[in-house]
Amino acid sequence: MKRLLATTLSVFLIAGAQAQSDLPFDVEPITSFDEPWALAFLPDGRMLVTERKGNLLIVTQDGQKSRPLRGIPDVDYGGQGGFGDVALHPDFAENGLVYLSYAEGGTGGARGAAVARGVLNQTERGGYLSDVEVIWRAYPKVVGYGHYGHRMLFDDEGYLWISSGDRQKFTPAQDMQSNMGKILRLNDDGSVPQDNPFGNYIDQDPFVDDEGVYGQIWSLGHRNPLGIAIDLDGQLWNIEMGPSGGDELNRIVRGGNYGYPVVSNGDHYDGREIPDHDKRPEFLKPAAWWTPVISPGHLMVYSGDLFPDWRGDFLVAGLKSQAIVRIETDGSNAREVERYAMNARIRTVVQGPAGELWVLEDERAQSRGRLLKLTPKD
Ligand SMILES: [Ca+2]
């Protein structure tokens, strides 16, 4: 029995090794982190990396790490919560502003996603954030530890996009009183742009407080959107984890309702059915969907020169699928074209200054939280 197990294990290991050698890129491990989540490049080619327990670090491309930066917000670590995304203001070179998303503790065990920004001050061994202010909060705070979403993205016009998860509460995704289960569009200071789609929304229920969050909302009916990206034509997309089945890649349109939890091509974990998108055509349906799931952790659009065949394609970080998934799009439809086995849960894939790829592994089970650099095979 023991021998049989050992034989089976070695077959798996060989299969894994063969898969690695078939990859179209070399994989160079650079360093590792304590539960890393997000990565953003500084103009000088170094990186900011968040660790979920509440650390923000500056890292060189050869893996030299700074001390944890000081002056960052306290995070509510646990479950899926902690430090989330990091993004630089489009005018970072002038204003030094860094944006951080994280799980923020509240009263009575409630918690919620939040976004803070501060000015990055660099010192010889690390640095600190000054003038830190919270510019956005998920509303309302709820108990539980999951589905914060909270990926961030700046577009070419300087608007800040936030993907806000449903916190595993289902109904917020269709509830206009909540900014959860939504894609949000804000000005860089957290205020609401005048031309957002629901600025003039009025609830029909006379007991509802209309001083709400309508103005922030760009699209609704999302579950746990862990990836947002803009394609080479300027179109916004998101990728989100479905329930049991039904991961979705969505082309995001202004004011669009993507149907969760009323429709999903997946079903509830306990086996109860959720009607598929085909049954309710009034909701926008995904451009691509997956059962079994990818379990997407991040979405990017490749625009570099090192992998010329991939220009304009989506690259998805796969957690449960332990892969990087490449997706082609014609601007409205999309389909998976290749899946690269990484043998670890992949949390984030980011394009570097020369068109190379930088990958953060998740740290859970056999996944080790490494930073990997991918370059084309010779
Ligand atoms: Ca279904």
mmCIF file of C-alpha atoms in Angstrom, residues 141-336:
data_model
loop_
_atom_site.group_PDB
_atom_site.id
_atom_site.type_symbol
_atom_site.label_atom_id
_atom_site.label_comp_id
_atom_site.label_asym_id
_atom_site.label_seq_id
_atom_site.Cartn_x
_atom_site.Cartn_y
_atom_site.Cartn_z
ATOM 1 C CA LYS A 141 -20.401 46.712 7.606
ATOM 2 C CA VAL A 142 -21.505 43.114 8.168
ATOM 3 C CA VAL A 143 -20.269 40.079 10.101
ATOM 4 C CA GLY A 144 -18.289 37.443 8.239
ATOM 5 C CA TYR A 145 -14.874 37.114 6.679
ATOM 6 C CA GLY A 146 -15.395 36.650 2.964
ATOM 7 C CA HIS A 147 -15.929 38.267 -0.445
ATOM 8 C CA TYR A 148 -14.408 41.683 0.080
ATOM 9 C CA GLY A 149 -13.494 41.920 -3.596
ATOM 10 C CA HIS A 150 -11.721 45.282 -3.252
ATOM 11 C CA ARG A 151 -9.532 45.292 -6.326
ATOM 12 C CA MET A 152 -8.718 48.821 -7.542
ATOM 13 C CA LEU A 153 -7.918 50.322 -10.921
ATOM 14 C CA PHE A 154 -7.308 53.827 -12.273
ATOM 15 C CA ASP A 155 -8.425 54.522 -15.830
ATOM 16 C CA ASP A 156 -6.913 56.951 -18.354
ATOM 17 C CA GLU A 157 -9.282 59.703 -17.229
ATOM 18 C CA GLY A 158 -8.124 59.373 -13.620
ATOM 19 C CA TYR A 159 -11.264 57.729 -12.218
ATOM 20 C CA LEU A 160 -10.805 55.138 -9.483
ATOM 21 C CA TRP A 161 -12.659 51.848 -9.992
ATOM 22 C CA ILE A 162 -13.336 49.533 -7.047
ATOM 23 C CA SER A 163 -14.709 45.992 -7.289
ATOM 24 C CA SER A 164 -16.833 45.447 -4.187
ATOM 25 C CA GLY A 165 -17.848 41.898 -3.197
ATOM 26 C CA ASP A 166 -21.196 40.760 -1.760
ATOM 27 C CA ARG A 167 -19.591 39.622 1.561
ATOM 28 C CA GLN A 168 -21.296 36.235 1.092
ATOM 29 C CA LYS A 169 -24.655 37.885 1.887
ATOM 30 C CA PHE A 170 -26.180 37.411 -1.616
ATOM 31 C CA THR A 171 -28.858 40.160 -1.533
ATOM 32 C CA PRO A 172 -26.573 43.222 -1.332
ATOM 33 C CA ALA A 173 -25.629 42.600 -4.977
ATOM 34 C CA GLN A 174 -29.167 43.699 -6.036
ATOM 35 C CA ASP A 175 -29.716 46.192 -3.184
ATOM 36 C CA MET A 176 -29.264 49.825 -4.211
ATOM 37 C CA GLN A 177 -28.902 50.750 -0.488
ATOM 38 C CA SER A 178 -25.550 48.948 -0.412
ATOM 39 C CA ASN A 179 -22.348 49.445 -2.387
ATOM 40 C CA MET A 180 -21.509 45.729 -2.034
ATOM 41 C CA GLY A 181 -21.742 43.304 -4.955
ATOM 42 C CA LYS A 182 -21.067 46.280 -7.250
ATOM 43 C CA ILE A 183 -18.464 47.826 -9.520
ATOM 44 C CA LEU A 184 -17.934 51.425 -8.325
ATOM 45 C CA ARG A 185 -16.559 54.504 -10.071
ATOM 46 C CA LEU A 186 -15.143 57.325 -7.940
ATOM 47 C CA ASN A 187 -13.046 60.438 -8.267
ATOM 48 C CA ASP A 188 -9.500 60.091 -6.936
ATOM 49 C CA ASP A 189 -10.541 61.623 -3.578
ATOM 50 C CA GLY A 190 -13.458 59.196 -3.148
ATOM 51 C CA SER A 191 -16.152 61.659 -4.194
ATOM 52 C CA VAL A 192 -18.796 60.690 -6.743
ATOM 53 C CA PRO A 193 -18.424 61.747 -10.394
ATOM 54 C CA GLN A 194 -21.397 63.797 -11.624
ATOM 55 C CA ASP A 195 -21.991 61.556 -14.634
ATOM 56 C CA ASN A 196 -22.276 58.191 -12.825
ATOM 57 C CA PRO A 197 -25.404 56.262 -13.893
ATOM 58 C CA PHE A 198 -27.360 56.253 -10.612
ATOM 59 C CA GLY A 199 -26.736 59.792 -9.369
ATOM 60 C CA ASN A 200 -30.440 60.640 -9.711
ATOM 61 C CA TYR A 201 -31.756 57.269 -8.536
ATOM 62 C CA ILE A 202 -34.670 57.507 -6.071
ATOM 63 C CA ASP A 203 -35.930 54.490 -4.188
ATOM 64 C CA GLN A 204 -39.665 53.754 -4.472
ATOM 65 C CA ASP A 205 -39.809 52.716 -0.807
ATOM 66 C CA PRO A 206 -40.809 55.827 1.220
ATOM 67 C CA PHE A 207 -39.029 54.512 4.338
ATOM 68 C CA VAL A 208 -35.685 54.296 2.616
ATOM 69 C CA ASP A 209 -32.992 56.864 3.316
ATOM 70 C CA ASP A 210 -32.028 58.231 -0.069
ATOM 71 C CA GLU A 211 -28.757 59.754 1.178
ATOM 72 C CA GLY A 212 -27.210 56.437 0.194
ATOM 73 C CA VAL A 213 -24.504 55.101 -1.994
ATOM 74 C CA TYR A 214 -26.382 55.113 -5.335
ATOM 75 C CA GLY A 215 -24.031 57.640 -6.839
ATOM 76 C CA GLN A 216 -20.984 55.370 -6.456
ATOM 77 C CA ILE A 217 -22.530 52.482 -8.395
ATOM 78 C CA TRP A 218 -21.527 51.784 -12.005
ATOM 79 C CA SER A 219 -22.818 48.208 -12.295
ATOM 80 C CA LEU A 220 -24.527 45.720 -9.988
ATOM 81 C CA GLY A 221 -25.352 42.032 -9.564
ATOM 82 C CA HIS A 222 -21.760 40.935 -8.879
ATOM 83 C CA ARG A 223 -20.692 38.223 -6.422
ATOM 84 C CA ASN A 224 -16.986 38.380 -5.547
ATOM 85 C CA PRO A 225 -15.256 40.387 -8.273
ATOM 86 C CA LEU A 226 -11.548 39.846 -7.661
ATOM 87 C CA GLY A 227 -10.370 41.186 -11.004
ATOM 88 C CA ILE A 228 -10.998 44.375 -12.947
ATOM 89 C CA ALA A 229 -9.055 45.437 -16.037
ATOM 90 C CA ILE A 230 -9.356 47.742 -19.032
ATOM 91 C CA ASP A 231 -8.672 46.251 -22.470
ATOM 92 C CA LEU A 232 -6.581 47.882 -25.211
ATOM 93 C CA ASP A 233 -9.753 49.532 -26.610
ATOM 94 C CA GLY A 234 -10.509 51.170 -23.255
ATOM 95 C CA GLN A 235 -13.349 48.802 -22.312
ATOM 96 C CA LEU A 236 -13.742 47.761 -18.654
ATOM 97 C CA TRP A 237 -14.089 44.056 -17.740
ATOM 98 C CA ASN A 238 -14.374 42.150 -14.497
ATOM 99 C CA ILE A 239 -13.860 38.553 -13.456
ATOM 100 C CA GLU A 240 -15.633 37.093 -10.470
ATOM 101 C CA MET A 241 -15.928 33.864 -8.556
ATOM 102 C CA GLY A 242 -19.202 32.089 -9.084
ATOM 103 C CA PRO A 243 -20.772 29.975 -6.330
ATOM 104 C CA SER A 244 -20.608 26.220 -7.058
ATOM 105 C CA GLY A 245 -19.679 26.668 -10.720
ATOM 106 C CA GLY A 246 -20.300 29.712 -12.858
ATOM 107 C CA ASP A 247 -17.181 31.884 -12.638
ATOM 108 C CA GLU A 248 -17.846 34.897 -14.877
ATOM 109 C CA LEU A 249 -15.884 37.224 -17.133
ATOM 110 C CA ASN A 250 -18.096 40.256 -17.733
ATOM 111 C CA ARG A 251 -17.849 43.147 -20.162
ATOM 112 C CA ILE A 252 -18.910 45.994 -17.871
ATOM 113 C CA VAL A 253 -21.412 48.470 -19.273
ATOM 114 C CA ARG A 254 -22.668 51.640 -17.611
ATOM 115 C CA GLY A 255 -25.570 50.871 -15.278
ATOM 116 C CA GLY A 256 -25.505 47.165 -16.140
ATOM 117 C CA ASN A 257 -27.067 44.507 -13.910
ATOM 118 C CA TYR A 258 -25.227 41.165 -14.069
ATOM 119 C CA GLY A 259 -27.897 39.286 -12.175
ATOM 120 C CA TYR A 260 -26.356 37.787 -9.047
ATOM 121 C CA PRO A 261 -27.872 36.294 -6.880
ATOM 122 C CA VAL A 262 -31.021 36.022 -9.023
ATOM 123 C CA VAL A 263 -29.154 34.226 -11.820
ATOM 124 C CA SER A 264 -25.850 32.375 -12.078
ATOM 125 C CA ASN A 265 -24.542 29.621 -14.320
ATOM 126 C CA GLY A 266 -23.409 28.022 -11.064
ATOM 127 C CA ASP A 267 -25.630 26.877 -8.181
ATOM 128 C CA HIS A 268 -25.606 27.151 -4.384
ATOM 129 C CA TYR A 269 -22.984 25.095 -2.542
ATOM 130 C CA ASP A 270 -25.728 23.103 -0.818
ATOM 131 C CA GLY A 271 -27.022 21.973 -4.219
ATOM 132 C CA ARG A 272 -30.003 24.329 -4.493
ATOM 133 C CA GLU A 273 -30.348 25.604 -8.015
ATOM 134 C CA ILE A 274 -29.808 29.205 -9.044
ATOM 135 C CA PRO A 275 -31.485 29.809 -12.430
ATOM 136 C CA ASP A 276 -28.965 30.126 -15.269
ATOM 137 C CA HIS A 277 -28.505 33.371 -17.202
ATOM 138 C CA ASP A 278 -30.518 32.007 -20.151
ATOM 139 C CA LYS A 279 -33.657 31.914 -17.972
ATOM 140 C CA ARG A 280 -33.622 35.638 -17.188
ATOM 141 C CA PRO A 281 -32.515 37.597 -20.262
ATOM 142 C CA GLU A 282 -33.221 40.933 -18.553
ATOM 143 C CA PHE A 283 -29.856 40.507 -16.805
ATOM 144 C CA LEU A 284 -26.578 40.875 -18.673
ATOM 145 C CA LYS A 285 -24.899 37.526 -19.250
ATOM 146 C CA PRO A 286 -21.177 36.828 -18.970
ATOM 147 C CA ALA A 287 -18.884 37.034 -22.016
ATOM 148 C CA ALA A 288 -17.342 33.773 -20.806
ATOM 149 C CA TRP A 289 -18.049 31.490 -17.866
ATOM 150 C CA TRP A 290 -16.511 28.415 -16.277
ATOM 151 C CA THR A 291 -17.806 25.229 -14.664
ATOM 152 C CA PRO A 292 -15.688 23.724 -13.167
ATOM 153 C CA VAL A 293 -14.400 26.995 -11.807
ATOM 154 C CA ILE A 294 -11.066 28.754 -12.336
ATOM 155 C CA SER A 295 -11.461 30.491 -8.980
ATOM 156 C CA PRO A 296 -10.073 33.772 -10.348
ATOM 157 C CA GLY A 297 -7.949 35.944 -8.059
ATOM 158 C CA HIS A 298 -6.898 38.699 -10.453
ATOM 159 C CA LEU A 299 -7.370 39.956 -14.020
ATOM 160 C CA MET A 300 -4.946 41.819 -16.282
ATOM 161 C CA VAL A 301 -4.703 42.704 -19.975
ATOM 162 C CA TYR A 302 -1.328 42.038 -21.597
ATOM 163 C CA SER A 303 0.056 45.006 -23.554
ATOM 164 C CA GLY A 304 3.790 44.231 -23.719
ATOM 165 C CA ASP A 305 6.240 43.129 -26.411
ATOM 166 C CA LEU A 306 7.888 40.096 -24.783
ATOM 167 C CA PHE A 307 4.875 37.854 -25.485
ATOM 168 C CA PRO A 308 3.698 39.414 -28.767
ATOM 169 C CA ASP A 309 1.037 36.747 -29.436
ATOM 170 C CA TRP A 310 -0.625 37.660 -26.150
ATOM 171 C CA ARG A 311 -1.135 41.376 -26.831
ATOM 172 C CA GLY A 312 -4.682 42.338 -25.926
ATOM 173 C CA ASP A 313 -5.381 39.025 -24.181
ATOM 174 C CA PHE A 314 -6.609 38.639 -20.619
ATOM 175 C CA LEU A 315 -4.439 36.800 -18.124
ATOM 176 C CA VAL A 316 -6.260 35.455 -15.080
ATOM 177 C CA ALA A 317 -4.633 34.362 -11.824
ATOM 178 C CA GLY A 318 -6.222 31.020 -10.924
ATOM 179 C CA LEU A 319 -6.456 30.012 -7.261
ATOM 180 C CA LYS A 320 -8.200 26.615 -7.130
ATOM 181 C CA SER A 321 -7.198 25.942 -10.750
ATOM 182 C CA GLN A 322 -3.531 26.585 -9.813
ATOM 183 C CA ALA A 323 -2.937 28.112 -13.213
ATOM 184 C CA ILE A 324 -2.628 31.237 -15.282
ATOM 185 C CA VAL A 325 -5.504 31.315 -17.757
ATOM 186 C CA ARG A 326 -5.157 33.155 -21.074
ATOM 187 C CA ILE A 327 -8.342 34.460 -22.661
ATOM 188 C CA GLU A 328 -8.796 36.022 -26.092
ATOM 189 C CA THR A 329 -11.451 38.624 -26.799
ATOM 190 C CA ASP A 330 -12.854 40.353 -29.871
ATOM 191 C CA GLY A 331 -14.092 43.195 -27.689
ATOM 192 C CA SER A 332 -17.465 41.683 -26.854
ATOM 193 C CA ASN A 333 -17.035 37.903 -26.738
ATOM 194 C CA ALA A 334 -14.226 36.051 -24.989
ATOM 195 C CA ARG A 335 -12.923 32.495 -24.782
ATOM 196 C CA GLU A 336 -10.181 30.664 -22.918
#
